[in-house]
């Protein structure tokens, strides 16, 4: 029965039961962590052969990977990920261990130099704004905020960000210079941008001539089921829409091989690639090509990556299934929460009773279960409804995920009961 | 006999001989390269054990180096280089494969956010200038120029940049925000900053409250002889002079292990380190700690690095000796050039007859010997006397260095003869 439909007496009995359950939970002295989207040690183990690679330092084209040079990254690793990301090899560069770093570089280049289609460096503009689909990735928002860029939120739907709302915003406001989106298995909702939504985003008229879509395809390959959701080929789509320089695609092997020692990729129009490398060449004599060769030898080819990702799914899919099972068992009948059932990615988006997310996270913390701070998936950490909680089940062992989720359910019920009792 | 003292007849005979020698040189169809300070394959081979390391992914403190985190870099590699660079462990961070990238990051942070002691972000200043000792490192100048920062040159002497001239420049001009210097075995002169010069630089009053010294100690450990020149402890010196946040030290293993796959370091006051990491944390979840552990295991300790550097010296010292021997044999008697006899680093600085450097490089190119473009060691590539040529003898095998240097001597003599014949 929905919690909101209970009589005062029933609610009081419910609260007594939940308080008792919560006290039992606290008494267990747990120390569990569902905060960050990190791979587990078991997942990292899948790539341990990397530690003994490469077996040679000479690349296929004769390059001595140990020395300086090769700003665009090693050809063999670019070829593998060009195929996986559906771009041409000359439209992709391979760099260091973090795609977030590449996003920051592009943003800094836009600020200090201007994009290929900018009239002036962005710092010369009076104001700069970005569109941020919410809920979204907290590090995107922190980065924008660090540069004083104003963030305008739009809703993230099952087929991607609200393209009509975005089109309406950007058509007259030249200070809106770009937007971020995680197109496949989005952080945290797991939603994937449809071909139709992507087509609108790359084709819509923008007052800013240099509007950029930061297409952060972090989870392009991270399927949880046999459904291998295809990412939209946004670069070709933008080119055929007459806005070839609008999207810049980012990806990495952070959640494929080693989170801290992988390879990051940037893909875009050849003009954008030339622009990026032109600025990059001022501060780099080339990325770690030994690590590129290490990864190329490890994967062998694109199918090698696909097979590798299925091993990840075998490890983490049961954790996502546990989240789904426990939330359904514990919460469904009370009608106080909704949550996503992602087909890929790293997160489950849990919306608890509006007004209670902060309290749920607080209760969980007191019981030894660390959750991402409430509101983290919104710019400046401000969830207007205080309902959103991002669950990250990949890192802890399955048994801990189960215990933690049961605890989270108890906290969500207790917080909902408290809230309804007060109102 | 000095070329300038020859009679017209003697000069004509000299020219005939040189032209003949040059034609013989061209006829050999050489393809030699003395352009960049790259380690040779033989030097890179010294570090090939890195390709099989690390033997574990767990660091001394229990960190799983494969996962995210640890923004300041792995403790064991920081400890080794803290000792070698003479700084405290909490004053040094270990990052990716390029110290040039760290310099650019610091510059970008100053531009967009301001330094710890800035009144405002540098982009908010009407004009920014940097002091550049010349001859110096071309990539420092390109980076400054890419941000539109004006470069003021001062002479580089045997004991470092002209500190009195710098003090005079910075005391009233608040737009001078910093300077670059390669303090040990400088690029390209091989000179080393003395304690006295360093003391002046860190203590001098500056109109800008946030004046920064980019102390690029790229060759701190790169001795060519048994004389292990000690670098000034610039961070302590600046602190005791009341300007703790003025110097920022950069170093890397690029010319210690693999040029393209090493580890870069930044050292500074703890406040500067906090400032740097604060901004870095917006764009990185941590550097490649596996590569840090790989290097720490390879070196074992600071003495391991010192022993490793002696192996480098064994390989490259004969190349520097060949440069010195051939230049002396071929040029000394004609009094048309001066050159350095570095005790460390990667370069020999050759000053040919003023007005002929461009011609020497051109003649060499036509004979199949690639030299760094004349003027490269000056901002905007403009050597006011057209006399400076940077020689980089580390990369080619010894035999090629000998052949190339003999060719360079021929070109220098021919160009000098042409110049004197015209004047």
PDB file of C-alpha atoms in Angstrom, chain B residues 39-247:
ATOM      1  CA  UNK B  39      67.714  10.508 -26.115  1.00  0.00           C
ATOM      2  CA  UNK B  40      69.145   7.873 -28.443  1.00  0.00           C
ATOM      3  CA  UNK B  41      67.784   4.346 -28.731  1.00  0.00           C
ATOM      4  CA  UNK B  42      70.836   3.141 -26.815  1.00  0.00           C
ATOM      5  CA  UNK B  43      69.920   5.456 -23.918  1.00  0.00           C
ATOM      6  CA  UNK B  44      66.288   4.352 -24.013  1.00  0.00           C
ATOM      7  CA  UNK B  45      67.468   0.740 -23.864  1.00  0.00           C
ATOM      8  CA  UNK B  46      68.863   1.464 -20.391  1.00  0.00           C
ATOM      9  CA  UNK B  47      65.274   1.569 -19.137  1.00  0.00           C
ATOM     10  CA  UNK B  48      63.798  -1.372 -21.004  1.00  0.00           C
ATOM     11  CA  UNK B  49      63.116  -3.228 -17.756  1.00  0.00           C
ATOM     12  CA  UNK B  50      60.287  -0.727 -17.281  1.00  0.00           C
ATOM     13  CA  UNK B  51      58.375  -2.608 -19.975  1.00  0.00           C
ATOM     14  CA  UNK B  52      57.988  -5.570 -17.616  1.00  0.00           C
ATOM     15  CA  UNK B  53      57.145  -3.572 -14.505  1.00  0.00           C
ATOM     16  CA  UNK B  54      55.482  -3.164 -12.100  1.00  0.00           C
ATOM     17  CA  UNK B  55      55.506  -6.676 -10.646  1.00  0.00           C
ATOM     18  CA  UNK B  56      52.561  -5.759  -8.432  1.00  0.00           C
ATOM     19  CA  UNK B  57      49.833  -3.154  -8.660  1.00  0.00           C
ATOM     20  CA  UNK B  58      49.789  -2.462  -4.918  1.00  0.00           C
ATOM     21  CA  UNK B  59      51.914   0.413  -3.652  1.00  0.00           C
ATOM     22  CA  UNK B  60      53.854   0.474  -0.377  1.00  0.00           C
ATOM     23  CA  UNK B  61      50.966   2.246   1.390  1.00  0.00           C
ATOM     24  CA  UNK B  62      48.428  -0.300   0.115  1.00  0.00           C
ATOM     25  CA  UNK B  63      47.120   1.889  -2.722  1.00  0.00           C
ATOM     26  CA  UNK B  64      45.747  -0.049  -5.686  1.00  0.00           C
ATOM     27  CA  UNK B  65      47.585   1.920  -8.363  1.00  0.00           C
ATOM     28  CA  UNK B  66      45.196   0.670 -11.039  1.00  0.00           C
ATOM     29  CA  UNK B  67      42.188   2.560  -9.727  1.00  0.00           C
ATOM     30  CA  UNK B  68      41.285   6.257  -9.619  1.00  0.00           C
ATOM     31  CA  UNK B  69      42.650   8.697  -7.072  1.00  0.00           C
ATOM     32  CA  UNK B  70      45.823   9.992  -5.503  1.00  0.00           C
ATOM     33  CA  UNK B  71      45.946  13.373  -7.236  1.00  0.00           C
ATOM     34  CA  UNK B  72      49.389  14.243  -5.845  1.00  0.00           C
ATOM     35  CA  UNK B  73      50.962  11.097  -7.284  1.00  0.00           C
ATOM     36  CA  UNK B  74      52.325   7.957  -5.680  1.00  0.00           C
ATOM     37  CA  UNK B  75      54.313   8.479  -2.482  1.00  0.00           C
ATOM     38  CA  UNK B  76      57.260   6.213  -3.360  1.00  0.00           C
ATOM     39  CA  UNK B  77      58.142   8.032  -6.578  1.00  0.00           C
ATOM     40  CA  UNK B  78      57.643  11.412  -4.897  1.00  0.00           C
ATOM     41  CA  UNK B  79      60.025  10.362  -2.124  1.00  0.00           C
ATOM     42  CA  UNK B  80      62.779   9.424  -4.561  1.00  0.00           C
ATOM     43  CA  UNK B  81      62.568  12.674  -6.502  1.00  0.00           C
ATOM     44  CA  UNK B  82      62.059  14.808  -3.403  1.00  0.00           C
ATOM     45  CA  UNK B  83      65.480  13.574  -2.293  1.00  0.00           C
ATOM     46  CA  UNK B  84      67.051  14.117  -5.719  1.00  0.00           C
ATOM     47  CA  UNK B  85      65.561  17.581  -6.154  1.00  0.00           C
ATOM     48  CA  UNK B  86      66.202  18.587  -2.544  1.00  0.00           C
ATOM     49  CA  UNK B  87      62.612  19.322  -1.559  1.00  0.00           C
ATOM     50  CA  UNK B  88      60.221  17.998   1.089  1.00  0.00           C
ATOM     51  CA  UNK B  89      57.863  15.215   0.048  1.00  0.00           C
ATOM     52  CA  UNK B  90      54.827  17.375   0.816  1.00  0.00           C
ATOM     53  CA  UNK B  91      56.195  20.009  -1.552  1.00  0.00           C
ATOM     54  CA  UNK B  92      56.320  17.761  -4.621  1.00  0.00           C
ATOM     55  CA  UNK B  93      53.680  16.152  -6.807  1.00  0.00           C
ATOM     56  CA  UNK B  94      54.181  13.491  -9.471  1.00  0.00           C
ATOM     57  CA  UNK B  95      52.025  13.646 -12.590  1.00  0.00           C
ATOM     58  CA  UNK B  96      51.967  12.518 -16.223  1.00  0.00           C
ATOM     59  CA  UNK B  97      54.660  12.223 -18.852  1.00  0.00           C
ATOM     60  CA  UNK B  98      55.517  15.877 -19.471  1.00  0.00           C
ATOM     61  CA  UNK B  99      56.811  18.706 -17.304  1.00  0.00           C
ATOM     62  CA  UNK B 100      55.987  21.103 -20.149  1.00  0.00           C
ATOM     63  CA  UNK B 101      52.347  20.166 -19.585  1.00  0.00           C
ATOM     64  CA  UNK B 102      52.682  21.054 -15.896  1.00  0.00           C
ATOM     65  CA  UNK B 103      54.168  24.433 -16.818  1.00  0.00           C
ATOM     66  CA  UNK B 104      51.262  25.078 -19.151  1.00  0.00           C
ATOM     67  CA  UNK B 105      48.792  24.068 -16.439  1.00  0.00           C
ATOM     68  CA  UNK B 106      50.346  26.527 -13.983  1.00  0.00           C
ATOM     69  CA  UNK B 107      50.284  29.261 -16.605  1.00  0.00           C
ATOM     70  CA  UNK B 108      46.643  28.510 -17.463  1.00  0.00           C
ATOM     71  CA  UNK B 109      45.687  28.493 -13.776  1.00  0.00           C
ATOM     72  CA  UNK B 110      47.397  31.867 -13.330  1.00  0.00           C
ATOM     73  CA  UNK B 111      45.635  33.226 -16.400  1.00  0.00           C
ATOM     74  CA  UNK B 112      42.147  31.985 -15.566  1.00  0.00           C
ATOM     75  CA  UNK B 113      42.199  31.934 -11.768  1.00  0.00           C
ATOM     76  CA  UNK B 114      45.239  33.914 -10.612  1.00  0.00           C
ATOM     77  CA  UNK B 115      48.125  32.626  -8.496  1.00  0.00           C
ATOM     78  CA  UNK B 116      47.949  32.238  -4.696  1.00  0.00           C
ATOM     79  CA  UNK B 117      49.212  35.794  -4.343  1.00  0.00           C
ATOM     80  CA  UNK B 118      47.425  37.404  -7.297  1.00  0.00           C
ATOM     81  CA  UNK B 119      44.966  40.229  -6.954  1.00  0.00           C
ATOM     82  CA  UNK B 120      43.005  38.933  -9.944  1.00  0.00           C
ATOM     83  CA  UNK B 121      43.257  36.376 -12.760  1.00  0.00           C
ATOM     84  CA  UNK B 122      46.027  37.313 -15.165  1.00  0.00           C
ATOM     85  CA  UNK B 123      43.572  37.530 -18.075  1.00  0.00           C
ATOM     86  CA  UNK B 124      42.047  40.488 -16.253  1.00  0.00           C
ATOM     87  CA  UNK B 125      45.353  42.391 -16.553  1.00  0.00           C
ATOM     88  CA  UNK B 126      45.757  44.739 -19.469  1.00  0.00           C
ATOM     89  CA  UNK B 127      49.123  43.285 -20.398  1.00  0.00           C
ATOM     90  CA  UNK B 128      51.343  40.474 -19.143  1.00  0.00           C
ATOM     91  CA  UNK B 129      55.065  40.170 -19.713  1.00  0.00           C
ATOM     92  CA  UNK B 130      57.599  37.479 -18.908  1.00  0.00           C
ATOM     93  CA  UNK B 131      61.358  37.704 -18.670  1.00  0.00           C
ATOM     94  CA  UNK B 132      63.173  35.236 -20.870  1.00  0.00           C
ATOM     95  CA  UNK B 133      66.902  34.613 -20.475  1.00  0.00           C
ATOM     96  CA  UNK B 134      68.464  34.115 -23.933  1.00  0.00           C
ATOM     97  CA  UNK B 135      69.494  31.941 -25.489  1.00  0.00           C
ATOM     98  CA  UNK B 136      66.813  29.725 -23.965  1.00  0.00           C
ATOM     99  CA  UNK B 137      64.335  26.914 -24.624  1.00  0.00           C
ATOM    100  CA  UNK B 138      62.162  27.454 -27.665  1.00  0.00           C
ATOM    101  CA  UNK B 139      59.125  25.676 -26.211  1.00  0.00           C
ATOM    102  CA  UNK B 140      59.017  28.083 -23.259  1.00  0.00           C
ATOM    103  CA  UNK B 141      58.815  30.943 -25.705  1.00  0.00           C
ATOM    104  CA  UNK B 142      56.197  29.308 -27.959  1.00  0.00           C
ATOM    105  CA  UNK B 143      53.980  28.658 -24.968  1.00  0.00           C
ATOM    106  CA  UNK B 144      54.189  32.268 -23.752  1.00  0.00           C
ATOM    107  CA  UNK B 145      53.596  33.530 -27.266  1.00  0.00           C
ATOM    108  CA  UNK B 146      50.537  31.291 -27.671  1.00  0.00           C
ATOM    109  CA  UNK B 147      48.924  33.211 -24.814  1.00  0.00           C
ATOM    110  CA  UNK B 148      49.964  36.591 -26.167  1.00  0.00           C
ATOM    111  CA  UNK B 149      52.403  37.144 -23.299  1.00  0.00           C
ATOM    112  CA  UNK B 150      55.097  39.652 -24.202  1.00  0.00           C
ATOM    113  CA  UNK B 151      58.661  38.405 -23.813  1.00  0.00           C
ATOM    114  CA  UNK B 152      61.507  40.571 -22.543  1.00  0.00           C
ATOM    115  CA  UNK B 153      64.921  39.069 -23.131  1.00  0.00           C
ATOM    116  CA  UNK B 154      67.872  39.288 -20.743  1.00  0.00           C
ATOM    117  CA  UNK B 155      71.277  37.710 -21.265  1.00  0.00           C
ATOM    118  CA  UNK B 156      72.068  34.265 -19.867  1.00  0.00           C
ATOM    119  CA  UNK B 157      75.536  34.279 -18.309  1.00  0.00           C
ATOM    120  CA  UNK B 158      77.772  31.491 -17.014  1.00  0.00           C
ATOM    121  CA  UNK B 159      76.252  31.920 -13.531  1.00  0.00           C
ATOM    122  CA  UNK B 160      72.665  32.306 -14.690  1.00  0.00           C
ATOM    123  CA  UNK B 161      70.420  35.053 -16.042  1.00  0.00           C
ATOM    124  CA  UNK B 162      71.495  38.651 -15.571  1.00  0.00           C
ATOM    125  CA  UNK B 163      69.902  39.159 -12.154  1.00  0.00           C
ATOM    126  CA  UNK B 164      70.742  42.860 -11.861  1.00  0.00           C
ATOM    127  CA  UNK B 165      69.091  43.609 -15.155  1.00  0.00           C
ATOM    128  CA  UNK B 166      66.052  41.536 -14.182  1.00  0.00           C
ATOM    129  CA  UNK B 167      65.782  43.271 -10.786  1.00  0.00           C
ATOM    130  CA  UNK B 168      65.848  46.626 -12.564  1.00  0.00           C
ATOM    131  CA  UNK B 169      63.077  45.545 -14.953  1.00  0.00           C
ATOM    132  CA  UNK B 170      60.701  44.027 -12.396  1.00  0.00           C
ATOM    133  CA  UNK B 171      60.908  46.610  -9.654  1.00  0.00           C
ATOM    134  CA  UNK B 172      58.567  49.124 -11.282  1.00  0.00           C
ATOM    135  CA  UNK B 173      56.699  47.179 -13.963  1.00  0.00           C
ATOM    136  CA  UNK B 174      53.766  45.293 -12.423  1.00  0.00           C
ATOM    137  CA  UNK B 175      52.893  43.781 -15.781  1.00  0.00           C
ATOM    138  CA  UNK B 176      55.991  41.571 -15.564  1.00  0.00           C
ATOM    139  CA  UNK B 177      54.439  38.530 -13.961  1.00  0.00           C
ATOM    140  CA  UNK B 178      57.222  36.020 -14.171  1.00  0.00           C
ATOM    141  CA  UNK B 179      60.285  34.581 -15.759  1.00  0.00           C
ATOM    142  CA  UNK B 180      61.521  31.277 -17.027  1.00  0.00           C
ATOM    143  CA  UNK B 181      64.903  29.768 -16.311  1.00  0.00           C
ATOM    144  CA  UNK B 182      66.553  26.386 -16.831  1.00  0.00           C
ATOM    145  CA  UNK B 183      68.756  26.533 -13.750  1.00  0.00           C
ATOM    146  CA  UNK B 184      71.088  23.592 -14.241  1.00  0.00           C
ATOM    147  CA  UNK B 185      72.924  22.803 -17.468  1.00  0.00           C
ATOM    148  CA  UNK B 186      70.636  25.275 -19.218  1.00  0.00           C
ATOM    149  CA  UNK B 187      69.150  24.704 -22.627  1.00  0.00           C
ATOM    150  CA  UNK B 188      71.120  25.525 -24.744  1.00  0.00           C
ATOM    151  CA  UNK B 189      74.154  27.036 -23.013  1.00  0.00           C
ATOM    152  CA  UNK B 190      74.780  24.392 -20.351  1.00  0.00           C
ATOM    153  CA  UNK B 191      75.234  27.138 -17.765  1.00  0.00           C
ATOM    154  CA  UNK B 192      74.096  26.712 -14.172  1.00  0.00           C
ATOM    155  CA  UNK B 193      72.495  29.309 -11.925  1.00  0.00           C
ATOM    156  CA  UNK B 194      74.765  30.139  -8.983  1.00  0.00           C
ATOM    157  CA  UNK B 195      73.613  30.420  -5.386  1.00  0.00           C
ATOM    158  CA  UNK B 196      74.252  34.160  -5.553  1.00  0.00           C
ATOM    159  CA  UNK B 197      72.181  34.737  -8.688  1.00  0.00           C
ATOM    160  CA  UNK B 198      69.361  32.569  -7.366  1.00  0.00           C
ATOM    161  CA  UNK B 199      69.392  34.508  -4.094  1.00  0.00           C
ATOM    162  CA  UNK B 200      68.972  37.755  -6.010  1.00  0.00           C
ATOM    163  CA  UNK B 201      66.131  36.379  -8.104  1.00  0.00           C
ATOM    164  CA  UNK B 202      64.087  35.136  -5.173  1.00  0.00           C
ATOM    165  CA  UNK B 203      64.731  38.195  -3.006  1.00  0.00           C
ATOM    166  CA  UNK B 204      64.428  41.064  -5.492  1.00  0.00           C
ATOM    167  CA  UNK B 205      61.459  43.403  -4.975  1.00  0.00           C
ATOM    168  CA  UNK B 206      58.890  43.021  -7.747  1.00  0.00           C
ATOM    169  CA  UNK B 207      56.113  45.436  -8.622  1.00  0.00           C
ATOM    170  CA  UNK B 208      53.869  42.449  -9.305  1.00  0.00           C
ATOM    171  CA  UNK B 209      52.888  40.835  -5.982  1.00  0.00           C
ATOM    172  CA  UNK B 210      52.533  37.484  -7.737  1.00  0.00           C
ATOM    173  CA  UNK B 211      55.798  37.310  -9.688  1.00  0.00           C
ATOM    174  CA  UNK B 212      56.617  33.675 -10.510  1.00  0.00           C
ATOM    175  CA  UNK B 213      59.877  31.991 -11.410  1.00  0.00           C
ATOM    176  CA  UNK B 214      59.291  28.966 -13.631  1.00  0.00           C
ATOM    177  CA  UNK B 215      62.340  27.014 -12.483  1.00  0.00           C
ATOM    178  CA  UNK B 216      62.548  24.331 -15.166  1.00  0.00           C
ATOM    179  CA  UNK B 217      65.134  21.985 -13.727  1.00  0.00           C
ATOM    180  CA  UNK B 218      64.975  19.587 -16.671  1.00  0.00           C
ATOM    181  CA  UNK B 219      68.633  18.622 -16.466  1.00  0.00           C
ATOM    182  CA  UNK B 220      69.174  18.588 -12.697  1.00  0.00           C
ATOM    183  CA  UNK B 221      70.534  15.042 -12.786  1.00  0.00           C
ATOM    184  CA  UNK B 222      72.089  15.038 -16.240  1.00  0.00           C
ATOM    185  CA  UNK B 223      75.802  15.260 -15.511  1.00  0.00           C
ATOM    186  CA  UNK B 224      78.293  14.600 -18.313  1.00  0.00           C
ATOM    187  CA  UNK B 225      81.350  14.377 -16.085  1.00  0.00           C
ATOM    188  CA  UNK B 226      82.225  13.363 -12.542  1.00  0.00           C
ATOM    189  CA  UNK B 227      81.369  16.912 -11.491  1.00  0.00           C
ATOM    190  CA  UNK B 228      77.817  16.531 -10.206  1.00  0.00           C
ATOM    191  CA  UNK B 229      76.769  20.172 -10.213  1.00  0.00           C
ATOM    192  CA  UNK B 230      74.341  20.839  -7.391  1.00  0.00           C
ATOM    193  CA  UNK B 231      71.164  22.724  -8.142  1.00  0.00           C
ATOM    194  CA  UNK B 232      70.287  25.622  -5.858  1.00  0.00           C
ATOM    195  CA  UNK B 233      67.530  24.774  -3.344  1.00  0.00           C
ATOM    196  CA  UNK B 234      65.413  27.566  -4.732  1.00  0.00           C
ATOM    197  CA  UNK B 235      62.271  26.763  -2.741  1.00  0.00           C
ATOM    198  CA  UNK B 236      63.972  27.043   0.663  1.00  0.00           C
ATOM    199  CA  UNK B 237      65.924  30.051  -0.508  1.00  0.00           C
ATOM    200  CA  UNK B 238      62.741  31.817  -1.610  1.00  0.00           C
ATOM    201  CA  UNK B 239      61.019  30.965   1.665  1.00  0.00           C
ATOM    202  CA  UNK B 240      63.867  32.381   3.734  1.00  0.00           C
ATOM    203  CA  UNK B 241      63.823  35.488   1.536  1.00  0.00           C
ATOM    204  CA  UNK B 242      60.180  36.124   2.355  1.00  0.00           C
ATOM    205  CA  UNK B 243      58.901  35.141  -1.102  1.00  0.00           C
ATOM    206  CA  UNK B 244      57.959  31.488  -0.574  1.00  0.00           C
ATOM    207  CA  UNK B 245      55.463  31.347  -3.427  1.00  0.00           C
ATOM    208  CA  UNK B 246      57.717  32.842  -6.095  1.00  0.00           C
ATOM    209  CA  UNK B 247      59.471  29.755  -7.533  1.00  0.00           C
TER     210      UNK B 247
END
